[in-house]
CSV table of C-alpha atoms in Angstrom, one decimal:
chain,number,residue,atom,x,y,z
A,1,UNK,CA,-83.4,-24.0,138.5
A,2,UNK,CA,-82.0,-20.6,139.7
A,3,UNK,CA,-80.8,-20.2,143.5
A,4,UNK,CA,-79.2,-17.6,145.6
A,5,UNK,CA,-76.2,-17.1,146.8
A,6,UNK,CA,-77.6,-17.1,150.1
A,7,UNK,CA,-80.7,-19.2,151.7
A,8,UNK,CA,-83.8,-18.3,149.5
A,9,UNK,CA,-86.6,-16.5,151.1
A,10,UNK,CA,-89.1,-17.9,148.9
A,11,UNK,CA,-89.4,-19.9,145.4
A,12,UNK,CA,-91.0,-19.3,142.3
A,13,UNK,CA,-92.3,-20.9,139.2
A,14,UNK,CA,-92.8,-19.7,136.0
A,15,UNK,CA,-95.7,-21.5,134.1
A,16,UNK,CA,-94.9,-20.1,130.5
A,17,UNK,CA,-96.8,-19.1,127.7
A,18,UNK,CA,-97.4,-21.4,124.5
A,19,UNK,CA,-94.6,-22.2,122.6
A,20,UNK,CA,-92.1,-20.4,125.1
A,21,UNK,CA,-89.2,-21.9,126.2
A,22,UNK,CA,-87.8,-21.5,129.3
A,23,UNK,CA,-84.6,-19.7,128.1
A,24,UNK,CA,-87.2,-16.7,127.2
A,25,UNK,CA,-87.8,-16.3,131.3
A,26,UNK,CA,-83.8,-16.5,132.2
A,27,UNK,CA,-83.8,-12.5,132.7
A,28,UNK,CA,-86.5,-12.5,134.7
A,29,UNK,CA,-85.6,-15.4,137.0
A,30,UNK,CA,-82.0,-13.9,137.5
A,31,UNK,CA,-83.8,-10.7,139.0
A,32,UNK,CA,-86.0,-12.6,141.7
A,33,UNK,CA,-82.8,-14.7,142.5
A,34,UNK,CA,-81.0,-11.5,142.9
A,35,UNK,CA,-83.8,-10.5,145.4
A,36,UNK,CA,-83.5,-14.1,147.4
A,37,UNK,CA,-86.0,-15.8,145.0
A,38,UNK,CA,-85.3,-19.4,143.8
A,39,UNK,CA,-87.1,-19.9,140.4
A,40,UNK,CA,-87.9,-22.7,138.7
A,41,UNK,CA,-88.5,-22.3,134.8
A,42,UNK,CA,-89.6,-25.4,132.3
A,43,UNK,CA,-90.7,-26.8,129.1
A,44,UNK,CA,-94.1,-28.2,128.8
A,45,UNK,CA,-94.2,-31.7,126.9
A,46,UNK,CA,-93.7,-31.6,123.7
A,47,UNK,CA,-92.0,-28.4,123.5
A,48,UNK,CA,-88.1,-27.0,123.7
A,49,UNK,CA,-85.9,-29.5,126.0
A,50,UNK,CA,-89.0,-31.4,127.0
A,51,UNK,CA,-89.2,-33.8,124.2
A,52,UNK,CA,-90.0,-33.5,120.4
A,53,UNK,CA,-93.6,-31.8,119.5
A,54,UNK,CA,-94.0,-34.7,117.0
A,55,UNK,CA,-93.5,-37.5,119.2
A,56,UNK,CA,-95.9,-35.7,122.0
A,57,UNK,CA,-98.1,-35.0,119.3
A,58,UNK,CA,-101.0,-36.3,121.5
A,59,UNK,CA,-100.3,-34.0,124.3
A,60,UNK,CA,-103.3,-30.7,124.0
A,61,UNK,CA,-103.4,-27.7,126.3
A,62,UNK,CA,-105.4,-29.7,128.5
A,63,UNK,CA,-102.8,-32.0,129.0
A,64,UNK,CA,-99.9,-29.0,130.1
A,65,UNK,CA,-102.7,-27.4,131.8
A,66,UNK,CA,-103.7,-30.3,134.3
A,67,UNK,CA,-100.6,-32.5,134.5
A,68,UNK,CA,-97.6,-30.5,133.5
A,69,UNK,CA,-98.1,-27.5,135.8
A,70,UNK,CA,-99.3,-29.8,138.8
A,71,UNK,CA,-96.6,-32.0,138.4
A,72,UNK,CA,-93.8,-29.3,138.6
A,73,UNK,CA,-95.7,-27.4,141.8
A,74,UNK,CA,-95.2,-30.9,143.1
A,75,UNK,CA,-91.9,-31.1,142.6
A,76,UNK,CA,-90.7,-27.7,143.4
A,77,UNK,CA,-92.7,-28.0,147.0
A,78,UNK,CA,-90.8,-31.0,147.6
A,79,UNK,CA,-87.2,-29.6,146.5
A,80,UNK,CA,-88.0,-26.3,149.0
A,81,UNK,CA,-90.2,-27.3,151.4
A,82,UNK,CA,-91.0,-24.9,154.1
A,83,UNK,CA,-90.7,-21.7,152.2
A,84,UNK,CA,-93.1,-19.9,150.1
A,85,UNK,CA,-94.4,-21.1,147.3
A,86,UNK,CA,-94.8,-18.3,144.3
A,87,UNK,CA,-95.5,-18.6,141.2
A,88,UNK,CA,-96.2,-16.4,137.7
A,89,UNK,CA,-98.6,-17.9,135.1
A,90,UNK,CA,-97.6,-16.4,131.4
A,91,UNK,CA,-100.4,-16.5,129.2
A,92,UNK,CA,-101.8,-20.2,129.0
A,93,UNK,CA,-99.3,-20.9,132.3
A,94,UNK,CA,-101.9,-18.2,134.1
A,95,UNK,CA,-105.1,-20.9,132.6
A,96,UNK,CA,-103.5,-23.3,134.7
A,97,UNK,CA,-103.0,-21.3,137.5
A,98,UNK,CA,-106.5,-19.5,137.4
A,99,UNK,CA,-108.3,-22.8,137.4
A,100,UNK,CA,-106.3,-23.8,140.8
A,101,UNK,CA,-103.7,-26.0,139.3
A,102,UNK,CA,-100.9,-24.6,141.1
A,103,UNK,CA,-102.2,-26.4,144.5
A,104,UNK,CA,-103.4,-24.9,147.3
A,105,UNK,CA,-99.8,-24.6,149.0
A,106,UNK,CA,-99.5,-21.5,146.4
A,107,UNK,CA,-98.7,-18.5,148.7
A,108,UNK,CA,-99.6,-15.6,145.9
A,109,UNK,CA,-99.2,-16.3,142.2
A,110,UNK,CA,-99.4,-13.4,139.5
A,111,UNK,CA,-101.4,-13.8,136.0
A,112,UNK,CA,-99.0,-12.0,132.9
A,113,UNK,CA,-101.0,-11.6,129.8
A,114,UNK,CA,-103.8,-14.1,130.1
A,115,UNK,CA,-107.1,-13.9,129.1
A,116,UNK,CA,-110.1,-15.3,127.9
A,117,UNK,CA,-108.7,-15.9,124.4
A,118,UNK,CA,-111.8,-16.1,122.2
A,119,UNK,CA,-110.6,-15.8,118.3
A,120,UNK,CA,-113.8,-12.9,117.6
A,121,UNK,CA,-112.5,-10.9,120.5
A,122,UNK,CA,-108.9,-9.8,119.1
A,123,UNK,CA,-109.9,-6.3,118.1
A,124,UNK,CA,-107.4,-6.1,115.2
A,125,UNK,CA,-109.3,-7.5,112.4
A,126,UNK,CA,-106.2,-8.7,110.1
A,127,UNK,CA,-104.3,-10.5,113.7
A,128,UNK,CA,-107.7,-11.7,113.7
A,129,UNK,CA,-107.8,-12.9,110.6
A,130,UNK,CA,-104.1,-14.6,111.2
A,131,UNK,CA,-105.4,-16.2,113.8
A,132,UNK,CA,-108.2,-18.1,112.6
A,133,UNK,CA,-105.9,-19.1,109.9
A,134,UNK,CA,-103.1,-20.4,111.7
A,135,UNK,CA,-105.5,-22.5,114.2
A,136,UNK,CA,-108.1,-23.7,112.4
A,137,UNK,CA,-106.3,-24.2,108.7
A,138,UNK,CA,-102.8,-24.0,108.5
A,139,UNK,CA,-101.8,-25.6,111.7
A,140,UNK,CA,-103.6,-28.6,111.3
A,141,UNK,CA,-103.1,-28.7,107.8
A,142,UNK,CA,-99.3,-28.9,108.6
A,143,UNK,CA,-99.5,-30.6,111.4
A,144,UNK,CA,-101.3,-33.8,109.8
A,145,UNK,CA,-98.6,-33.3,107.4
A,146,UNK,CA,-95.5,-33.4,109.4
A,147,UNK,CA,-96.9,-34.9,112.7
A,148,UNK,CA,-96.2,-31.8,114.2
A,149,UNK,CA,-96.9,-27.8,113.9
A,150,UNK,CA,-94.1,-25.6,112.7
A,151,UNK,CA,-95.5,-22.7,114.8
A,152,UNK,CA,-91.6,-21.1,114.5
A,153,UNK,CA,-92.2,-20.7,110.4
A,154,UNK,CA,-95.9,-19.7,111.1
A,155,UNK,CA,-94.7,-17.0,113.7
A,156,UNK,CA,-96.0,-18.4,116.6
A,157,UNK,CA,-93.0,-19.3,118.8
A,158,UNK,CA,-91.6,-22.3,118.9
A,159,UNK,CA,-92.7,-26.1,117.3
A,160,UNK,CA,-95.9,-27.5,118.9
A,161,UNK,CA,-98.0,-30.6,119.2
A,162,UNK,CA,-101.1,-30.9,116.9
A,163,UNK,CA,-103.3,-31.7,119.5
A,164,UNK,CA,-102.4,-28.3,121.2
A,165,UNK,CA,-103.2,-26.7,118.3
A,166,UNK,CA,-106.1,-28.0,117.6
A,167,UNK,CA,-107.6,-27.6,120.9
A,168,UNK,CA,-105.9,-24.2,121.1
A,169,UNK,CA,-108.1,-23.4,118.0
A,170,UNK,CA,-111.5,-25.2,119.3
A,171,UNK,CA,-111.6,-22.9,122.5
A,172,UNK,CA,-110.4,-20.3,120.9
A,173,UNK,CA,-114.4,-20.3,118.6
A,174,UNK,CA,-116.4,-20.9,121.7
A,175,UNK,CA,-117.1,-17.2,123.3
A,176,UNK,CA,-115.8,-18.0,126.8
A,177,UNK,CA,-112.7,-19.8,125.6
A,178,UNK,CA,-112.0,-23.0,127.9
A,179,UNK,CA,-115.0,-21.4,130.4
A,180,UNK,CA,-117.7,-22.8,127.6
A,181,UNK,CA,-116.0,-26.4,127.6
A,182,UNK,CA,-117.8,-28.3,130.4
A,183,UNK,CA,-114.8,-31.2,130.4
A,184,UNK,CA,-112.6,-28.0,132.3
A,185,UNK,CA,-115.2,-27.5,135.0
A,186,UNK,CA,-113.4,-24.2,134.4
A,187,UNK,CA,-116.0,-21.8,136.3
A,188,UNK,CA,-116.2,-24.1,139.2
A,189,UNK,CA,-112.5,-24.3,139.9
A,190,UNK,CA,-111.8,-20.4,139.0
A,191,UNK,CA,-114.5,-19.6,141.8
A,192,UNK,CA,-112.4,-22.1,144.4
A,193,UNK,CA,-108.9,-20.3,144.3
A,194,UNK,CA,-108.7,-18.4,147.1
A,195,UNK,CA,-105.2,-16.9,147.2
A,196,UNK,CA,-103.9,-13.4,146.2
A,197,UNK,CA,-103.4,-13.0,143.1
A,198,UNK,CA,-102.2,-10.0,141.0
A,199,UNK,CA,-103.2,-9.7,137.1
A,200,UNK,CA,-101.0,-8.4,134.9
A,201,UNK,CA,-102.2,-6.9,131.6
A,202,UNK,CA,-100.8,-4.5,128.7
A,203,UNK,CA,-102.8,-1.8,126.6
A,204,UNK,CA,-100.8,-2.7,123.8
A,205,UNK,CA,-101.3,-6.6,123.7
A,206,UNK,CA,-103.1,-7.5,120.3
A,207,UNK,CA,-104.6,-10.9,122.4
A,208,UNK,CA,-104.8,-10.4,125.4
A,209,UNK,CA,-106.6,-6.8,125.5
A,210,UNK,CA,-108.0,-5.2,129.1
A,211,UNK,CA,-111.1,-6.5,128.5
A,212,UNK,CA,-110.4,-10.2,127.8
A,213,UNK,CA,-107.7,-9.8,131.2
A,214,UNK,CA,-110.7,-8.4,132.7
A,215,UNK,CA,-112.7,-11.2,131.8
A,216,UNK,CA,-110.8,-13.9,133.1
A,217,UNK,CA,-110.1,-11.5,136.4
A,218,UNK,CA,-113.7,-11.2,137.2
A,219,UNK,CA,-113.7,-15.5,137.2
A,220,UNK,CA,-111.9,-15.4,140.7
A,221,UNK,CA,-114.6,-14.6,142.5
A,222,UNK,CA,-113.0,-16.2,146.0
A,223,UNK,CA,-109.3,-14.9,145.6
A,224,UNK,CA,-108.0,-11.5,146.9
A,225,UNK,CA,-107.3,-9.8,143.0
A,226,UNK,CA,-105.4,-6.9,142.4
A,227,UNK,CA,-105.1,-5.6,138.7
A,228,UNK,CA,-102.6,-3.4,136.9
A,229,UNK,CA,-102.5,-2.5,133.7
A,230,UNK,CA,-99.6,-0.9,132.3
A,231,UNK,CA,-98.8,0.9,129.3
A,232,UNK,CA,-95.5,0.7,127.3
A,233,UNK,CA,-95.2,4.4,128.2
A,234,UNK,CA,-95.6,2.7,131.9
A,235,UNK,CA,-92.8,0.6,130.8
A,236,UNK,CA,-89.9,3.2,129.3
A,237,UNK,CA,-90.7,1.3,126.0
A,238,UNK,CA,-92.0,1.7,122.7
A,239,UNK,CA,-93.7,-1.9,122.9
A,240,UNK,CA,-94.8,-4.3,124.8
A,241,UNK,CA,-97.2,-6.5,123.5
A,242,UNK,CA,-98.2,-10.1,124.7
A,243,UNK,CA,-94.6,-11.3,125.8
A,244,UNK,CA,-92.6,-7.7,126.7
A,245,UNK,CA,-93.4,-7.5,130.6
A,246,UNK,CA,-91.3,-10.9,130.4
A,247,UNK,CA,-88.3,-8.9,128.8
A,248,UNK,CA,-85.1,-7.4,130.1
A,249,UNK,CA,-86.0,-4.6,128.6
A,250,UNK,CA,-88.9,-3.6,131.5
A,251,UNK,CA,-86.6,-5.1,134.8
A,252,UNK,CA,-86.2,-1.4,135.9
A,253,UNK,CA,-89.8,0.2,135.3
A,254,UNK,CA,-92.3,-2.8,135.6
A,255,UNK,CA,-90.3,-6.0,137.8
A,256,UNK,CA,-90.2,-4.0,140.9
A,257,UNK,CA,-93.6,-3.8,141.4
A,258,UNK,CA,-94.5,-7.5,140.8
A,259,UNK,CA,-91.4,-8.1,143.1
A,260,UNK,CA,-92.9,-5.5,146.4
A,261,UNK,CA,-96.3,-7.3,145.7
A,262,UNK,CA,-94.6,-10.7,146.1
A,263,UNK,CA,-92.8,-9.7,149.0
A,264,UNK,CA,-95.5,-8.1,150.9
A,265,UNK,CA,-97.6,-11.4,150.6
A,266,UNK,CA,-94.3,-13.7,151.9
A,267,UNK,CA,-94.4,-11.0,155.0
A,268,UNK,CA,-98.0,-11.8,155.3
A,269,UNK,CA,-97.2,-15.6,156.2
A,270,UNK,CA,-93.9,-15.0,157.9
């Protein structure tokens, strides 16, 4: 938990992306708690500080998406009530939020990097190919041998549960991702959000491309979206790729603007 100095004028949580620990986001929440934003960052079960991949080895994508996230919105809202309630999504955090599981107390909430991640869509046919190999062989290979998946050694971030993995893998076949598995209701509760939300997508990320950020976008058909879509020439950077708008490295050219947008929506409700 980050705080201000002085009384916060909002609070914020960041939903990370797979196999993402929190420490990743601590440049990012020390620039909204510089601007009077308390953030709140976490683990999801089974990964870094939140208990060990292999003895949460049950716990799937699902499981982060429908009772992690809501159980930390729920928590935060009660540590800060009366204020607004912000949050960022990163990657599979913005599934969560895009399907409403940040709660309907959510002020505004910004989507970095996520997509509809179908496997066929990554244009780059050899990260393609990677893919497909690390979700539907080598991680549940390794994972049934070691109770757990080494996604650090496999490149992926940090240790995982199997069951992530493999249902990580399973969406990733269908051609809708998580849309084309009916136990989500995934359509249904992206068409019942209703707050602002800003998407956040790179030209340079080999997963999540404009047209798969586009494609989850479009599922918000009730919410008030506005899109950017920045380059790392945007950014002052040679890179960004799936995880660089979370970097130090873009606070000066790329933060600002998610920060205004926030702002402008906390004025809204003042």
């Amino acid at each position: 938990m980050w705080e201000p100095d002085s009384e916060p004028a909002a609070v914020l949580v960041v939903h990370p992306a797979t196999a993402t620990p929190a420490g990743f986001y601590r440049a990012f929440a020390e620039f909204l708690v510089e601007n009077r934003i308390a953030v709140v960052t976490y683990d999801y079960r089974g990964t870094g500080r939140s208990g060990s991949p292999r003895e949460h080895r049950h716990l799937g994508m699902r499981d982060w998406i429908e009772h992690d996230v809501p159980t930390v919105t729920a928590w935060v809202r009660e540590r800060f009530p009366g204020l607004p309630q912000l949050a960022v999504g990163h990657s599979i955090g913005g599934h969560a939020l895009a399907l409403g599981h940040g709660g309907p107390e959510l002020t505004a909430f910004a989507l970095v990097a996520s997509h509809v991640a179908a496997i066929r869509a990554i244009p780059g046919r050899v990260e393609r190919m990677r893919v497909r190999l690390v979700l539907n062989l080598l991680g549940p290979a390794l994972g049934a041998v070691f109770g757990y998946v080494p996604a650090r050694r496999l490149g992926l971030g940090e240790d995982i549960t199997v069951a992530a993995v493999r249902q990580w893998g399973g969406w990733g076949r269908l051609p809708d991702y998580l849309f084309d598995d009916p136990a989500m209701r995934a359509a249904e509760r992206a068409a019942a959000v209703t707050q602002p939300v800003l998407v956040i997508g790179m030209s340079d990320d080999p997963w999540a491309t404009p047209g798969q950020v586009d494609a989850l976008a479009v599922r918000l058909t009730g919410a008030q979206v506005e899109r950017r879509a920045w380059t790392p020439a945007d950014a002052g950077v040679p890179r960004v790729g799936h995880h660089g708008f979370m970097r130090r490295t873009v606070r000066d050219t790329l933060w600002p603007d998610l920060l205004t947008w926030f702002q402008k929506r906390m004025a809204d409700v003042a």
